[in-house]
Coordinates of N, CA and C in Angstrom, one line a residue:
M1 N -25.5 -19.6 -8.1 CA -24.4 -19.2 -9.0 C -23.2 -18.6 -8.2
V2 N -23.5 -17.8 -7.2 CA -22.5 -17.1 -6.4 C -21.7 -18.1 -5.6
N3 N -22.4 -19.0 -4.9 CA -21.7 -20.1 -4.1 C -20.9 -21.0 -5.0
E4 N -21.4 -21.3 -6.2 CA -20.7 -22.1 -7.1 C -19.4 -21.5 -7.5
W5 N -19.5 -20.2 -7.8 CA -18.2 -19.4 -8.2 C -17.2 -19.5 -7.1
I6 N -17.7 -19.3 -5.8 CA -16.7 -19.4 -4.7 C -16.1 -20.8 -4.6
N7 N -16.9 -21.8 -4.8 CA -16.3 -23.2 -4.7 C -15.3 -23.4 -5.8
Q8 N -15.6 -22.9 -7.0 CA -14.7 -23.2 -8.1 C -13.4 -22.3 -8.0
N9 N -13.5 -21.2 -7.3 CA -12.3 -20.3 -7.3 C -11.7 -20.2 -5.9
Y10 N -12.1 -21.1 -5.0 CA -11.6 -20.9 -3.6 C -10.1 -20.9 -3.5
E11 N -9.4 -21.8 -4.2 CA -7.9 -21.7 -4.1 C -7.4 -20.5 -4.6
N12 N -8.0 -19.9 -5.7 CA -7.5 -18.7 -6.3 C -7.7 -17.5 -5.3
I13 N -8.9 -17.6 -4.6 CA -9.2 -16.5 -3.6 C -8.1 -16.5 -2.5
K14 N -7.7 -17.7 -2.1 CA -6.7 -17.8 -1.0 C -5.4 -17.3 -1.5
K15 N -5.0 -17.5 -2.8 CA -3.8 -16.9 -3.3 C -3.8 -15.4 -3.4
W16 N -5.0 -14.9 -3.8 CA -5.1 -13.4 -3.9 C -5.0 -12.8 -2.5
L17 N -5.6 -13.4 -1.5 CA -5.6 -12.9 -0.2 C -4.2 -13.1 0.5
Y18 N -3.5 -14.1 0.1 CA -2.2 -14.3 0.6 C -1.3 -13.2 0.2
N19 N -1.5 -12.7 -1.1 CA -0.7 -11.6 -1.6 C -1.0 -10.3 -0.8
V20 N -2.2 -10.2 -0.3 CA -2.6 -9.1 0.5 C -1.9 -9.1 1.9
T21 N -1.9 -10.3 2.5 CA -1.3 -10.4 3.8 C 0.2 -10.7 3.8
K22 N 0.8 -11.1 2.7 CA 2.2 -11.4 2.5 C 2.7 -12.5 3.5
G23 N 1.7 -13.3 3.9 CA 2.1 -14.4 4.8 C 2.2 -14.0 6.2
E24 N 1.9 -12.7 6.5 CA 1.9 -12.2 7.8 C 0.8 -12.7 8.6
R25 N 1.0 -13.0 9.9 CA 0.0 -13.5 10.8 C -0.8 -14.7 10.2
P26 N -0.1 -15.8 9.9 CA -0.7 -17.0 9.4 C -1.8 -17.6 10.3
D27 N -1.7 -17.3 11.6 CA -2.7 -17.8 12.5 C -4.1 -17.1 12.2
L28 N -4.1 -16.0 11.5 CA -5.4 -15.3 11.2 C -5.9 -15.5 9.8
F29 N -5.1 -16.2 9.0 CA -5.3 -16.2 7.6 C -6.7 -16.9 7.2
E30 N -7.0 -18.0 7.8 CA -8.3 -18.7 7.5 C -9.5 -17.8 7.9
D31 N -9.4 -17.2 9.1 CA -10.4 -16.3 9.5 C -10.6 -15.2 8.5
F32 N -9.5 -14.7 8.1 CA -9.5 -13.5 7.1 C -10.1 -13.9 5.8
V33 N -9.8 -15.1 5.3 CA -10.4 -15.6 4.0 C -11.9 -15.7 4.2
Q34 N -12.4 -16.3 5.3 CA -13.8 -16.5 5.5 C -14.5 -15.1 5.7
E35 N -13.9 -14.2 6.3 CA -14.5 -12.9 6.5 C -14.7 -12.2 5.2
V36 N -13.7 -12.2 4.4 CA -13.7 -11.5 3.1 C -14.8 -12.2 2.2
I37 N -14.8 -13.5 2.2 CA -15.8 -14.2 1.4 C -17.2 -13.9 1.9
L38 N -17.4 -13.8 3.2 CA -18.7 -13.5 3.7 C -19.2 -12.1 3.3
I39 N -18.3 -11.2 3.3 CA -18.6 -9.8 2.9 C -19.1 -9.8 1.4
F40 N -18.4 -10.6 0.6 CA -18.8 -10.7 -0.8 C -20.1 -11.3 -0.9
L41 N -20.4 -12.5 -0.3 CA -21.6 -13.2 -0.4 C -22.8 -12.3 0.1
E42 N -22.6 -11.5 1.1 CA -23.7 -10.6 1.6 C -23.9 -9.4 0.8
H43 N -23.0 -9.1 -0.2 CA -23.2 -7.9 -1.0 C -24.4 -8.1 -2.0
P44 N -25.3 -7.1 -2.1 CA -26.5 -7.2 -2.9 C -26.2 -7.4 -4.4
K45 N -25.0 -7.0 -4.8 CA -24.7 -7.1 -6.2 C -23.7 -8.3 -6.5
A46 N -23.6 -9.2 -5.6 CA -22.6 -10.3 -5.8 C -22.9 -11.1 -7.1
R47 N -24.1 -11.4 -7.3 CA -24.5 -12.1 -8.6 C -24.0 -11.3 -9.8
D48 N -24.3 -10.0 -9.8 CA -23.9 -9.2 -10.9 C -22.4 -9.2 -11.1
M49 N -21.7 -9.2 -10.0 CA -20.2 -9.2 -10.1 C -19.7 -10.5 -10.8
V50 N -20.4 -11.6 -10.4 CA -20.0 -12.9 -11.1 C -20.2 -12.8 -12.6
I51 N -21.4 -12.3 -12.9 CA -21.7 -12.2 -14.4 C -20.8 -11.3 -15.1
Q52 N -20.4 -10.2 -14.5 CA -19.6 -9.2 -15.2 C -18.1 -9.4 -15.0
G53 N -17.7 -10.5 -14.3 CA -16.3 -10.8 -14.1 C -15.5 -9.8 -13.2
D54 N -16.3 -9.2 -12.2 CA -15.6 -8.2 -11.4 C -15.3 -8.8 -10.0
V55 N -15.5 -10.1 -9.8 CA -15.4 -10.6 -8.4 C -13.9 -10.4 -7.8
R56 N -12.9 -10.7 -8.7 CA -11.6 -10.7 -8.1 C -11.3 -9.2 -7.7
W57 N -11.6 -8.3 -8.5 CA -11.3 -6.9 -8.2 C -12.0 -6.5 -6.8
F58 N -13.3 -6.9 -6.7 CA -14.0 -6.6 -5.5 C -13.4 -7.3 -4.2
I59 N -13.0 -8.5 -4.4 CA -12.5 -9.3 -3.2 C -11.2 -8.7 -2.8
V60 N -10.3 -8.4 -3.7 CA -9.0 -7.8 -3.4 C -9.1 -6.5 -2.7
R61 N -10.1 -5.6 -3.2 CA -10.2 -4.3 -2.6 C -10.8 -4.5 -1.2
V62 N -11.7 -5.4 -1.0 CA -12.3 -5.6 0.3 C -11.2 -6.1 1.3
A63 N -10.4 -7.0 0.7 CA -9.3 -7.6 1.5 C -8.3 -6.5 2.0
L64 N -7.9 -5.7 1.1 CA -7.0 -4.6 1.4 C -7.5 -3.7 2.5
N65 N -8.8 -3.3 2.3 CA -9.4 -2.5 3.4 C -9.5 -3.2 4.7
Q66 N -9.9 -4.4 4.7 CA -10.0 -5.2 6.0 C -8.7 -5.4 6.6
W67 N -7.6 -5.7 5.8 CA -6.3 -6.0 6.4 C -5.5 -4.8 6.8
R68 N -5.6 -3.8 6.1 CA -4.8 -2.6 6.3 C -5.4 -1.5 7.1
S69 N -6.6 -1.3 7.0 CA -7.3 -0.2 7.7 C -7.4 -0.5 9.2
S70 N -6.9 0.4 10.0 CA -7.0 0.2 11.5 C -8.4 0.4 12.0
T71 N -9.3 0.9 11.1 CA -10.7 1.1 11.5 C -11.7 0.0 11.0
S72 N -11.1 -1.0 10.2 CA -12.0 -2.0 9.7 C -12.5 -3.0 10.8
P73 N -13.6 -3.6 10.6 CA -14.1 -4.6 11.5 C -13.2 -5.7 11.8
F74 N -12.5 -6.2 10.8 CA -11.6 -7.4 10.9 C -10.4 -6.9 11.8
H75 N -9.9 -5.7 11.4 CA -8.7 -5.2 12.1 C -9.0 -5.0 13.6
K76 N -10.1 -4.5 13.9 CA -10.5 -4.2 15.3 C -10.7 -5.5 16.1
Q77 N -11.2 -6.5 15.4 CA -11.5 -7.7 16.1 C -10.3 -8.6 16.3
Y78 N -9.4 -8.7 15.3 CA -8.4 -9.7 15.3 C -6.9 -9.1 15.4
R79 N -6.7 -7.8 15.0 CA -5.4 -7.3 14.9 C -5.2 -6.0 15.7
P80 N -5.7 -5.8 16.9 CA -5.6 -4.5 17.5 C -4.2 -4.1 17.9
N81 N -3.3 -5.0 18.1 CA -2.0 -4.6 18.5 C -0.9 -4.7 17.4
H82 N -1.4 -4.9 16.2 CA -0.5 -5.1 15.1 C 0.0 -3.8 14.5
T83 N 1.2 -3.7 14.2 CA 1.8 -2.5 13.5 C 1.9 -2.7 12.0
E84 N 1.2 -1.9 11.2 CA 1.2 -2.1 9.8 C 2.6 -1.8 9.2
L85 N 3.0 -2.6 8.3 CA 4.2 -2.4 7.6 C 4.0 -2.2 6.1
L86 N 2.7 -2.5 5.6 CA 2.5 -2.5 4.2 C 2.3 -1.0 3.7
I87 N 2.5 -0.9 2.4 CA 2.4 0.4 1.8 C 0.9 0.6 1.4
D88 N 0.4 1.8 1.7 CA -1.0 2.1 1.3 C -1.0 3.5 0.7
L89 N -0.7 3.6 -0.6 CA -0.7 4.8 -1.3 C -2.0 5.0 -2.1
P90 N -2.5 6.2 -2.3 CA -3.8 6.3 -3.0 C -3.8 5.7 -4.4
L91 N -4.7 4.8 -4.6 CA -5.0 4.2 -5.9 C -3.9 3.4 -6.5
I92 N -2.8 3.2 -5.8 CA -1.7 2.5 -6.3 C -2.0 1.1 -6.9
E93 N -2.8 0.3 -6.1 CA -3.0 -1.1 -6.5 C -4.0 -1.2 -7.6
E94 N -5.0 -0.3 -7.7 CA -6.0 -0.5 -8.7 C -5.7 0.1 -10.0
E95 N -4.6 0.8 -10.2 CA -4.3 1.4 -11.5 C -3.5 0.6 -12.4
Y96 N -2.9 -0.5 -11.8 CA -1.9 -1.3 -12.6 C -2.3 -2.8 -12.6
D97 N -2.2 -3.4 -13.7 CA -2.6 -4.8 -13.8 C -1.5 -5.8 -13.4
Y98 N -1.0 -5.6 -12.1 CA 0.0 -6.4 -11.6 C -0.4 -6.8 -10.1
E99 N 0.2 -7.9 -9.6 CA 0.0 -8.3 -8.3 C 0.5 -7.2 -7.3
I100 N -0.2 -7.1 -6.2 CA 0.1 -6.1 -5.2 C 1.6 -6.1 -4.7
D101 N 2.1 -7.4 -4.6 CA 3.5 -7.5 -4.1 C 4.5 -6.9 -5.1
I102 N 4.2 -7.0 -6.3 CA 5.1 -6.4 -7.4 C 5.0 -4.9 -7.3
I103 N 3.8 -4.3 -7.2 CA 3.7 -2.9 -7.1 C 4.4 -2.4 -5.8
E104 N 4.2 -3.1 -4.7 CA 4.9 -2.6 -3.5 C 6.4 -2.7 -3.6
D105 N 6.9 -3.7 -4.3 CA 8.4 -3.9 -4.5 C 8.9 -2.7 -5.3
L106 N 8.1 -2.3 -6.3 CA 8.5 -1.2 -7.2 C 8.5 0.1 -6.4
V107 N 7.4 0.3 -5.6 CA 7.4 1.5 -4.8 C 8.5 1.7 -3.8
I108 N 8.9 0.5 -3.3 CA 10.1 0.6 -2.4 C 11.4 0.9 -3.2
Q109 N 11.5 0.4 -4.4 CA 12.6 0.8 -5.3 C 12.6 2.3 -5.5
I110 N 11.4 2.8 -5.8 CA 11.3 4.3 -6.0 C 11.7 5.1 -4.8
L111 N 11.2 4.7 -3.7 CA 11.6 5.4 -2.4 C 13.1 5.3 -2.2
D112 N 13.7 4.1 -2.5 CA 15.1 4.0 -2.4 C 15.8 5.0 -3.3
E113 N 15.4 5.1 -4.5 CA 16.0 6.0 -5.5 C 15.8 7.5 -5.1
M114 N 14.6 7.8 -4.5 CA 14.4 9.1 -4.0 C 15.3 9.5 -2.9
H115 N 15.6 8.5 -2.0 CA 16.5 8.7 -0.9 C 17.9 9.1 -1.4
M116 N 18.3 8.6 -2.6 CA 19.6 8.9 -3.2 C 19.5 10.0 -4.2
G117 N 18.4 10.6 -4.4 CA 18.2 11.6 -5.4 C 18.5 13.0 -4.9
T118 N 17.7 14.0 -5.5 CA 17.9 15.4 -5.1 C 17.4 15.6 -3.7
L119 N 17.7 16.8 -3.2 CA 17.2 17.2 -1.9 C 15.6 17.1 -1.8
E120 N 15.0 17.6 -2.9 CA 13.5 17.6 -3.0 C 13.0 16.1 -2.9
E121 N 13.6 15.2 -3.7 CA 13.2 13.8 -3.8 C 13.4 13.2 -2.4
Y122 N 14.6 13.5 -1.8 CA 14.9 12.9 -0.5 C 13.8 13.3 0.5
Y123 N 13.5 14.6 0.5 CA 12.5 15.1 1.5 C 11.2 14.5 1.2
Q124 N 10.8 14.4 0.0 CA 9.5 13.8 -0.3 C 9.4 12.3 0.2
S125 N 10.5 11.6 0.0 CA 10.4 10.2 0.5 C 10.3 10.1 2.0
L126 N 11.0 11.0 2.7 CA 10.8 11.0 4.2 C 9.4 11.3 4.6
V127 N 8.8 12.3 3.9 CA 7.4 12.7 4.3 C 6.5 11.5 4.1
V128 N 6.6 10.8 2.9 CA 5.7 9.7 2.6 C 5.9 8.6 3.7
L129 N 7.1 8.3 4.0 CA 7.3 7.2 5.0 C 6.8 7.6 6.4
I130 N 6.9 8.8 6.8 CA 6.4 9.2 8.1 C 4.9 9.3 8.1
Y131 N 4.4 9.8 7.0 CA 2.9 9.8 6.9 C 2.3 8.4 7.0
L132 N 2.9 7.4 6.4 CA 2.3 6.1 6.5 C 2.6 5.5 7.9
D133 N 3.7 5.9 8.5 CA 4.1 5.3 9.8 C 3.2 5.9 10.9
L134 N 2.7 7.1 10.7 CA 1.8 7.8 11.7 C 0.4 7.7 11.3
N135 N 0.0 6.6 10.7 CA -1.4 6.3 10.4 C -2.1 7.4 9.5
K136 N -1.3 8.0 8.6 CA -1.7 9.0 7.6 C -2.4 10.2 8.3
N137 N -1.7 10.7 9.3 CA -2.3 11.8 10.1 C -1.4 13.0 10.0
F138 N -1.7 14.0 9.2 CA -0.9 15.2 9.1 C -0.8 16.0 10.4
S139 N -1.9 16.0 11.1 CA -1.8 16.8 12.4 C -0.8 16.2 13.4
L140 N -0.8 14.8 13.4 CA 0.2 14.1 14.3 C 1.6 14.4 13.8
M141 N 1.8 14.4 12.5 CA 3.1 14.7 11.9 C 3.6 16.1 12.3
E142 N 2.6 17.0 12.2 CA 3.0 18.4 12.6 C 3.5 18.5 14.1
R143 N 2.8 17.8 15.0 CA 3.2 17.8 16.4 C 4.5 17.1 16.6
K144 N 4.7 16.0 15.9 CA 5.9 15.2 16.1 C 7.2 15.9 15.5
L145 N 7.0 16.6 14.4 CA 8.1 17.1 13.6 C 8.3 18.6 13.8
G146 N 7.2 19.3 14.3 CA 7.3 20.8 14.4 C 7.3 21.4 13.0
I147 N 6.7 20.8 12.0 CA 6.6 21.3 10.7 C 5.1 21.5 10.3
P148 N 4.7 22.7 9.8 CA 3.3 22.9 9.5 C 2.7 21.8 8.6
R149 N 1.5 21.4 9.0 CA 0.8 20.4 8.2 C 0.6 20.8 6.8
T150 N 0.4 22.1 6.5 CA 0.2 22.5 5.1 C 1.4 22.2 4.3
S151 N 2.6 22.4 4.9 CA 3.8 22.1 4.2 C 3.9 20.6 3.9
L152 N 3.6 19.9 5.0 CA 3.8 18.4 4.9 C 2.8 17.9 3.8
S153 N 1.6 18.3 3.8 CA 0.6 17.8 2.8 C 1.0 18.2 1.4
R154 N 1.5 19.4 1.2 CA 2.0 19.8 -0.1 C 3.1 18.9 -0.6
V155 N 4.1 18.6 0.3 CA 5.2 17.7 -0.1 C 4.7 16.3 -0.4
Y156 N 3.8 15.8 0.5 CA 3.2 14.5 0.3 C 2.5 14.4 -1.1
N157 N 1.7 15.3 -1.4 CA 1.0 15.3 -2.7 C 1.9 15.3 -3.9
E158 N 2.9 16.1 -3.8 CA 3.9 16.2 -4.9 C 4.7 14.8 -4.9
A159 N 5.0 14.2 -3.8 CA 5.7 13.0 -3.8 C 4.8 11.9 -4.4
I160 N 3.5 11.8 -4.1 CA 2.7 10.8 -4.7 C 2.6 10.9 -6.2
K161 N 2.5 12.2 -6.7 CA 2.5 12.4 -8.1 C 3.8 11.9 -8.7
N162 N 4.9 12.2 -8.1 CA 6.2 11.7 -8.7 C 6.4 10.2 -8.6
I163 N 5.9 9.6 -7.5 CA 6.0 8.1 -7.3 C 5.2 7.5 -8.4
K164 N 4.0 8.0 -8.7 CA 3.1 7.3 -9.6 C 3.6 7.5 -11.1
E165 N 4.2 8.6 -11.3 CA 4.8 8.8 -12.7 C 6.0 7.8 -12.9
T166 N 6.8 7.7 -11.9 CA 8.0 6.8 -11.9 C 7.5 5.3 -12.0
L167 N 6.4 5.0 -11.2 CA 5.9 3.7 -11.2 C 5.4 3.3 -12.6
S168 N 4.7 4.2 -13.3 CA 4.3 3.9 -14.7 C 5.4 3.6 -15.6
I169 N 6.5 4.3 -15.4 CA 7.7 4.1 -16.2 C 8.3 2.7 -15.9
K170 N 8.3 2.3 -14.7 CA 8.9 1.0 -14.3 C 8.0 -0.1 -14.8
I171 N 6.6 0.1 -14.7 CA 5.7 -0.9 -15.3 C 6.0 -1.2 -16.7
E172 N 6.2 -0.1 -17.5 CA 6.5 -0.3 -18.9 C 7.8 -1.0 -19.1
Q173 N 8.8 -0.7 -18.2 CA 10.1 -1.4 -18.3 C 9.9 -2.9 -18.1
I174 N 9.0 -3.3 -17.1 CA 8.7 -4.7 -16.9 C 8.1 -5.3 -18.1
K175 N 7.1 -4.7 -18.7 CA 6.5 -5.2 -19.9 C 7.4 -5.4 -21.0
N176 N 8.4 -4.5 -21.2 CA 9.4 -4.6 -22.2 C 10.6 -5.5 -21.9
G177 N 10.6 -6.1 -20.7 CA 11.6 -7.0 -20.4 C 12.9 -6.3 -19.9
N178 N 12.8 -5.0 -19.7 CA 14.0 -4.2 -19.3 C 14.2 -4.0 -17.8
L179 N 13.3 -4.6 -17.0 CA 13.4 -4.5 -15.5 C 12.9 -5.8 -15.0
R180 N 13.6 -6.3 -14.0 CA 13.2 -7.5 -13.3 C 12.9 -7.3 -11.9
I181 N 12.0 -8.0 -11.3 CA 11.6 -7.8 -9.9 C 12.3 -8.8 -9.1
N182 N 12.8 -8.4 -7.9 CA 13.5 -9.3 -7.0 C 12.6 -10.4 -6.6
G183 N 11.4 -10.1 -6.1 CA 10.4 -11.1 -5.7 C 10.6 -11.6 -4.3
D184 N 11.7 -11.1 -3.6 CA 12.0 -11.6 -2.2 C 11.2 -10.7 -1.2
I185 N 10.1 -11.2 -0.7 CA 9.3 -10.4 0.2 C 10.0 -10.0 1.5
N186 N 10.9 -10.9 2.0 CA 11.6 -10.5 3.2 C 12.6 -9.4 2.9
N187 N 13.1 -9.3 1.7 CA 14.0 -8.2 1.3 C 13.2 -6.9 1.2
V188 N 12.0 -7.0 0.7 CA 11.1 -5.8 0.6 C 10.9 -5.3 2.0
Y189 N 10.5 -6.1 2.9 CA 10.2 -5.7 4.3 C 11.4 -5.1 5.0
S190 N 12.6 -5.7 4.7 CA 13.8 -5.2 5.3 C 14.1 -3.8 4.8
R191 N 14.0 -3.6 3.5 CA 14.2 -2.2 3.0 C 13.2 -1.2 3.5
W192 N 12.0 -1.7 3.6 CA 10.9 -0.8 4.1 C 11.2 -0.4 5.5
N193 N 11.6 -1.3 6.4 CA 11.8 -1.0 7.7 C 13.1 -0.1 7.9
L194 N 14.1 -0.3 7.1 CA 15.3 0.5 7.1 C 14.9 2.0 6.7
L195 N 14.1 2.2 5.7 CA 13.8 3.5 5.3 C 12.9 4.2 6.4
R196 N 12.0 3.4 6.9 CA 11.1 4.0 8.0 C 11.9 4.4 9.2
G197 N 12.9 3.6 9.6 CA 13.7 3.9 10.7 C 14.5 5.2 10.6
R198 N 14.9 5.5 9.4 CA 15.7 6.7 9.1 C 14.9 8.0 9.1
A199 N 13.6 7.8 8.7 CA 12.8 8.9 8.2 C 12.6 10.0 9.3
M200 N 12.1 9.5 10.5 CA 11.8 10.5 11.6 C 13.0 11.3 12.0
V201 N 14.1 10.7 12.1 CA 15.4 11.3 12.5 C 15.8 12.4 11.6
K202 N 15.6 12.2 10.3 CA 16.2 13.1 9.3 C 15.2 14.2 8.8
T203 N 13.9 14.1 9.0 CA 13.0 15.0 8.3 C 13.1 16.5 8.7
G204 N 13.3 16.7 10.0 CA 13.4 18.1 10.5 C 14.5 18.9 9.8
A205 N 15.7 18.3 9.8 CA 16.9 18.9 9.2 C 16.7 19.1 7.7
V206 N 16.2 18.1 7.1 CA 16.0 18.1 5.6 C 14.9 19.2 5.3
H207 N 13.9 19.3 6.1 CA 12.9 20.4 5.9 C 13.6 21.8 5.9
A208 N 14.4 22.0 6.9 CA 15.1 23.3 6.9 C 15.9 23.5 5.7
E209 N 16.6 22.5 5.2 CA 17.4 22.6 4.0 C 16.6 22.9 2.8
A210 N 15.4 22.2 2.7 CA 14.5 22.4 1.6 C 13.9 23.8 1.5
V211 N 13.6 24.4 2.7 CA 13.1 25.7 2.8 C 14.2 26.7 2.3
K212 N 15.4 26.5 2.8 CA 16.5 27.3 2.4 C 16.8 27.3 0.9
A213 N 16.6 26.1 0.3 CA 16.9 25.9 -1.1 C 15.7 26.4 -2.0
G214 N 14.6 26.9 -1.4 CA 13.5 27.4 -2.1 C 12.5 26.3 -2.7
F215 N 12.6 25.2 -2.0 CA 11.7 24.0 -2.5 C 10.3 24.4 -2.6
F216 N 9.8 25.1 -1.5 CA 8.3 25.4 -1.4 C 7.9 26.5 -2.4
K217 N 8.8 27.1 -3.1 CA 8.4 28.1 -4.1 C 8.0 27.4 -5.4
S218 N 8.4 26.1 -5.5 CA 8.2 25.4 -6.8 C 7.0 24.4 -6.7
I219 N 6.3 24.3 -5.5 CA 5.2 23.4 -5.4 C 3.9 24.1 -4.9

């Protein structure tokens, strides 16, 4: 049953995993597909997942972990020198019934808007960007920026809360036909890299302004 499901859905699996990789490192794609399928086939509950209709969810989650995590077996074997550009925010992908590239495009839109928003929003966006850029390590952020990790983690958590709230609003706007997605992956990456490039330079000064404005009294 499990092998039959794989054969019947092989092209769909490749499409799902292409969305995970965004076409990045095409030389690794076939190996990546086979690795993810093997993990699924070796799972003791693979048959149950087929029966319950949970295979796509499982495969996409495995693929995200294997492709994005610097500690995953696939990453260690095939991608040791690769710098991640993808967004990896807590629970973002699994909460919404949309393809990952759409969610990432929306998150970039939100970070763009936060950059142009209030001082607090601007600061939150910088902290999120640097957190992702430094492998989600608050201790490293503290050393690089000279800002206490407790302050950084508080700002990050508040930022994630705000991003998810805004993301829910944008999802509803898509459903209602009031918001359209660009869909240009290259444009998404360009915006992502531009925001990342600015973040490290600006954060220290913005932190000082945020403290002066009493931002930390409100979170």
